[in-house]
Amino acid sequence: MMITIAGVVVLVLLYVLLMKVAEKAIEADERRDKDFGYHGRYSRLDSWQ
């Protein structure tokens, strides 16, 4: 099966789009962590120890 140039371009565009979305999600996560204070959300995960 031949991968066409158009197919490669579409894949690259999708990949870039996904990276941008992931970047936004990570930034939002970090902002939310700051709101929780020093430990962020992860303090809840540590609480069982």
mmCIF file of N, CA and C in Angstrom:
data_model
loop_
_atom_site.group_PDB
_atom_site.id
_atom_site.type_symbol
_atom_site.label_atom_id
_atom_site.label_comp_id
_atom_site.label_asym_id
_atom_site.label_seq_id
_atom_site.Cartn_x
_atom_site.Cartn_y
_atom_site.Cartn_z
ATOM 1 N N MET A 1 0.841 -1.202 0.000
ATOM 2 C CA MET A 1 0.000 0.000 0.000
ATOM 3 C C MET A 1 0.880 1.258 0.000
ATOM 4 N N MET A 2 0.636 2.101 -0.959
ATOM 5 C CA MET A 2 1.429 3.342 -1.069
ATOM 6 C C MET A 2 0.860 4.417 -0.158
ATOM 7 N N ILE A 3 1.733 5.052 0.598
ATOM 8 C CA ILE A 3 1.309 6.212 1.384
ATOM 9 C C ILE A 3 1.521 7.442 0.513
ATOM 10 N N THR A 4 0.442 8.145 0.242
ATOM 11 C CA THR A 4 0.551 9.310 -0.635
ATOM 12 C C THR A 4 1.112 10.505 0.118
ATOM 13 N N ILE A 5 1.601 11.464 -0.644
ATOM 14 C CA ILE A 5 2.125 12.691 -0.039
ATOM 15 C C ILE A 5 1.013 13.399 0.725
ATOM 16 N N ALA A 6 -0.178 13.415 0.142
ATOM 17 C CA ALA A 6 -1.327 14.053 0.801
ATOM 18 C C ALA A 6 -1.607 13.374 2.137
ATOM 19 N N GLY A 7 -1.507 12.058 2.164
ATOM 20 C CA GLY A 7 -1.729 11.312 3.398
ATOM 21 C C GLY A 7 -0.728 11.691 4.476
ATOM 22 N N VAL A 8 0.525 11.833 4.075
ATOM 23 C CA VAL A 8 1.571 12.223 5.021
ATOM 24 C C VAL A 8 1.304 13.622 5.555
ATOM 25 N N VAL A 9 0.929 14.537 4.664
ATOM 26 C CA VAL A 9 0.640 15.915 5.070
ATOM 27 C C VAL A 9 -0.496 15.939 6.081
ATOM 28 N N VAL A 10 -1.550 15.173 5.813
ATOM 29 C CA VAL A 10 -2.693 15.121 6.730
ATOM 30 C C VAL A 10 -2.257 14.588 8.089
ATOM 31 N N LEU A 11 -1.444 13.532 8.090
ATOM 32 C CA LEU A 11 -0.961 12.962 9.350
ATOM 33 C C LEU A 11 -0.148 13.973 10.140
ATOM 34 N N VAL A 12 0.728 14.694 9.452
ATOM 35 C CA VAL A 12 1.556 15.696 10.127
ATOM 36 C C VAL A 12 0.682 16.795 10.718
ATOM 37 N N LEU A 13 -0.303 17.253 9.947
ATOM 38 C CA LEU A 13 -1.207 18.299 10.439
ATOM 39 C C LEU A 13 -1.976 17.819 11.667
ATOM 40 N N LEU A 14 -2.476 16.583 11.623
ATOM 41 C CA LEU A 14 -3.193 16.019 12.767
ATOM 42 C C LEU A 14 -2.283 15.953 13.985
ATOM 43 N N TYR A 15 -1.042 15.522 13.766
ATOM 44 C CA TYR A 15 -0.071 15.408 14.857
ATOM 45 C C TYR A 15 0.191 16.767 15.499
ATOM 46 N N VAL A 16 0.406 17.787 14.664
ATOM 47 C CA VAL A 16 0.665 19.136 15.169
ATOM 48 C C VAL A 16 -0.538 19.638 15.958
ATOM 49 N N LEU A 17 -1.728 19.379 15.428
ATOM 50 C CA LEU A 17 -2.963 19.796 16.096
ATOM 51 C C LEU A 17 -3.071 19.132 17.469
ATOM 52 N N LEU A 18 -2.792 17.832 17.522
ATOM 53 C CA LEU A 18 -2.838 17.103 18.793
ATOM 54 C C LEU A 18 -1.847 17.673 19.792
ATOM 55 N N MET A 19 -0.647 17.994 19.324
ATOM 56 C CA MET A 19 0.370 18.558 20.215
ATOM 57 C C MET A 19 -0.100 19.885 20.796
ATOM 58 N N LYS A 20 -0.740 20.714 19.949
ATOM 59 C CA LYS A 20 -1.233 22.006 20.422
ATOM 60 C C LYS A 20 -2.316 21.812 21.482
ATOM 61 N N VAL A 21 -3.214 20.863 21.245
ATOM 62 C CA VAL A 21 -4.287 20.584 22.207
ATOM 63 C C VAL A 21 -3.695 20.068 23.515
ATOM 64 N N ALA A 22 -2.729 19.145 23.408
ATOM 65 C CA ALA A 22 -2.089 18.579 24.597
ATOM 66 C C ALA A 22 -1.374 19.672 25.386
ATOM 67 N N GLU A 23 -0.712 20.573 24.669
ATOM 68 C CA GLU A 23 0.004 21.675 25.307
ATOM 69 C C GLU A 23 -0.956 22.534 26.122
ATOM 70 N N LYS A 24 -2.108 22.836 25.525
ATOM 71 C CA LYS A 24 -3.114 23.644 26.224
ATOM 72 C C LYS A 24 -3.613 22.917 27.470
ATOM 73 N N ALA A 25 -3.834 21.603 27.344
ATOM 74 C CA ALA A 25 -4.323 20.818 28.473
ATOM 75 C C ALA A 25 -3.291 20.801 29.596
ATOM 76 N N ILE A 26 -2.015 20.662 29.242
ATOM 77 C CA ILE A 26 -0.947 20.634 30.247
ATOM 78 C C ILE A 26 -0.850 21.980 30.950
ATOM 79 N N GLU A 27 -0.937 23.066 30.174
ATOM 80 C CA GLU A 27 -0.900 24.406 30.768
ATOM 81 C C GLU A 27 -2.051 24.592 31.744
ATOM 82 N N ALA A 28 -3.237 24.146 31.356
ATOM 83 C CA ALA A 28 -4.410 24.262 32.222
ATOM 84 C C ALA A 28 -4.185 23.463 33.501
ATOM 85 N N ASP A 29 -3.582 22.282 33.364
ATOM 86 C CA ASP A 29 -3.260 21.441 34.514
ATOM 87 C C ASP A 29 -2.335 22.164 35.477
ATOM 88 N N GLU A 30 -1.290 22.779 34.927
ATOM 89 C CA GLU A 30 -0.320 23.463 35.777
ATOM 90 C C GLU A 30 -0.965 24.640 36.496
ATOM 91 N N ARG A 31 -1.845 25.344 35.804
ATOM 92 C CA ARG A 31 -2.552 26.457 36.442
ATOM 93 C C ARG A 31 -3.412 25.950 37.590
ATOM 94 N N ARG A 32 -4.095 24.818 37.354
ATOM 95 C CA ARG A 32 -4.954 24.244 38.388
ATOM 96 C C ARG A 32 -4.109 23.823 39.591
ATOM 97 N N ASP A 33 -2.931 23.267 39.326
ATOM 98 C CA ASP A 33 -2.040 22.858 40.413
ATOM 99 C C ASP A 33 -1.637 24.050 41.268
ATOM 100 N N LYS A 34 -1.339 25.172 40.634
ATOM 101 C CA LYS A 34 -0.946 26.364 41.391
ATOM 102 C C LYS A 34 -2.074 26.792 42.320
ATOM 103 N N ASP A 35 -3.312 26.647 41.848
ATOM 104 C CA ASP A 35 -4.462 27.033 42.670
ATOM 105 C C ASP A 35 -4.547 26.186 43.934
ATOM 106 N N PHE A 36 -4.121 24.934 43.839
ATOM 107 C CA PHE A 36 -4.185 24.042 44.994
ATOM 108 C C PHE A 36 -3.065 24.312 45.986
ATOM 109 N N GLY A 37 -2.090 25.114 45.570
ATOM 110 C CA GLY A 37 -0.967 25.384 46.453
ATOM 111 C C GLY A 37 0.235 24.536 46.091
ATOM 112 N N TYR A 38 1.141 24.368 47.052
ATOM 113 C CA TYR A 38 2.457 23.799 46.766
ATOM 114 C C TYR A 38 2.383 22.390 46.192
ATOM 115 N N HIS A 39 1.566 21.536 46.795
ATOM 116 C CA HIS A 39 1.551 20.136 46.365
ATOM 117 C C HIS A 39 0.682 19.900 45.149
ATOM 118 N N GLY A 40 -0.217 20.833 44.859
ATOM 119 C CA GLY A 40 -1.096 20.622 43.730
ATOM 120 C C GLY A 40 -2.061 19.482 43.986
ATOM 121 N N ARG A 41 -2.541 18.892 42.893
ATOM 122 C CA ARG A 41 -3.501 17.794 43.012
ATOM 123 C C ARG A 41 -2.865 16.578 43.644
ATOM 124 N N TYR A 42 -1.544 16.487 43.543
ATOM 125 C CA TYR A 42 -0.876 15.241 43.889
ATOM 126 C C TYR A 42 -0.879 14.967 45.384
ATOM 127 N N SER A 43 -1.128 15.988 46.183
ATOM 128 C CA SER A 43 -1.178 15.768 47.624
ATOM 129 C C SER A 43 -2.279 14.766 47.965
ATOM 130 N N ARG A 44 -3.341 14.764 47.182
ATOM 131 C CA ARG A 44 -4.419 13.798 47.414
ATOM 132 C C ARG A 44 -3.938 12.387 47.136
ATOM 133 N N LEU A 45 -3.088 12.245 46.111
ATOM 134 C CA LEU A 45 -2.582 10.920 45.773
ATOM 135 C C LEU A 45 -1.643 10.402 46.853
ATOM 136 N N ASP A 46 -0.932 11.323 47.515
ATOM 137 C CA ASP A 46 0.029 10.915 48.544
ATOM 138 C C ASP A 46 -0.645 10.586 49.871
ATOM 139 N N SER A 47 -1.874 11.030 50.051
ATOM 140 C CA SER A 47 -2.485 10.996 51.382
ATOM 141 C C SER A 47 -2.665 9.577 51.929
ATOM 142 N N TRP A 48 -2.676 8.552 51.055
ATOM 143 C CA TRP A 48 -2.909 7.188 51.550
ATOM 144 C C TRP A 48 -1.673 6.606 52.210
ATOM 145 N N GLN A 49 -0.511 7.205 51.985
ATOM 146 C CA GLN A 49 0.728 6.614 52.505
ATOM 147 C C GLN A 49 0.855 6.790 54.006
#
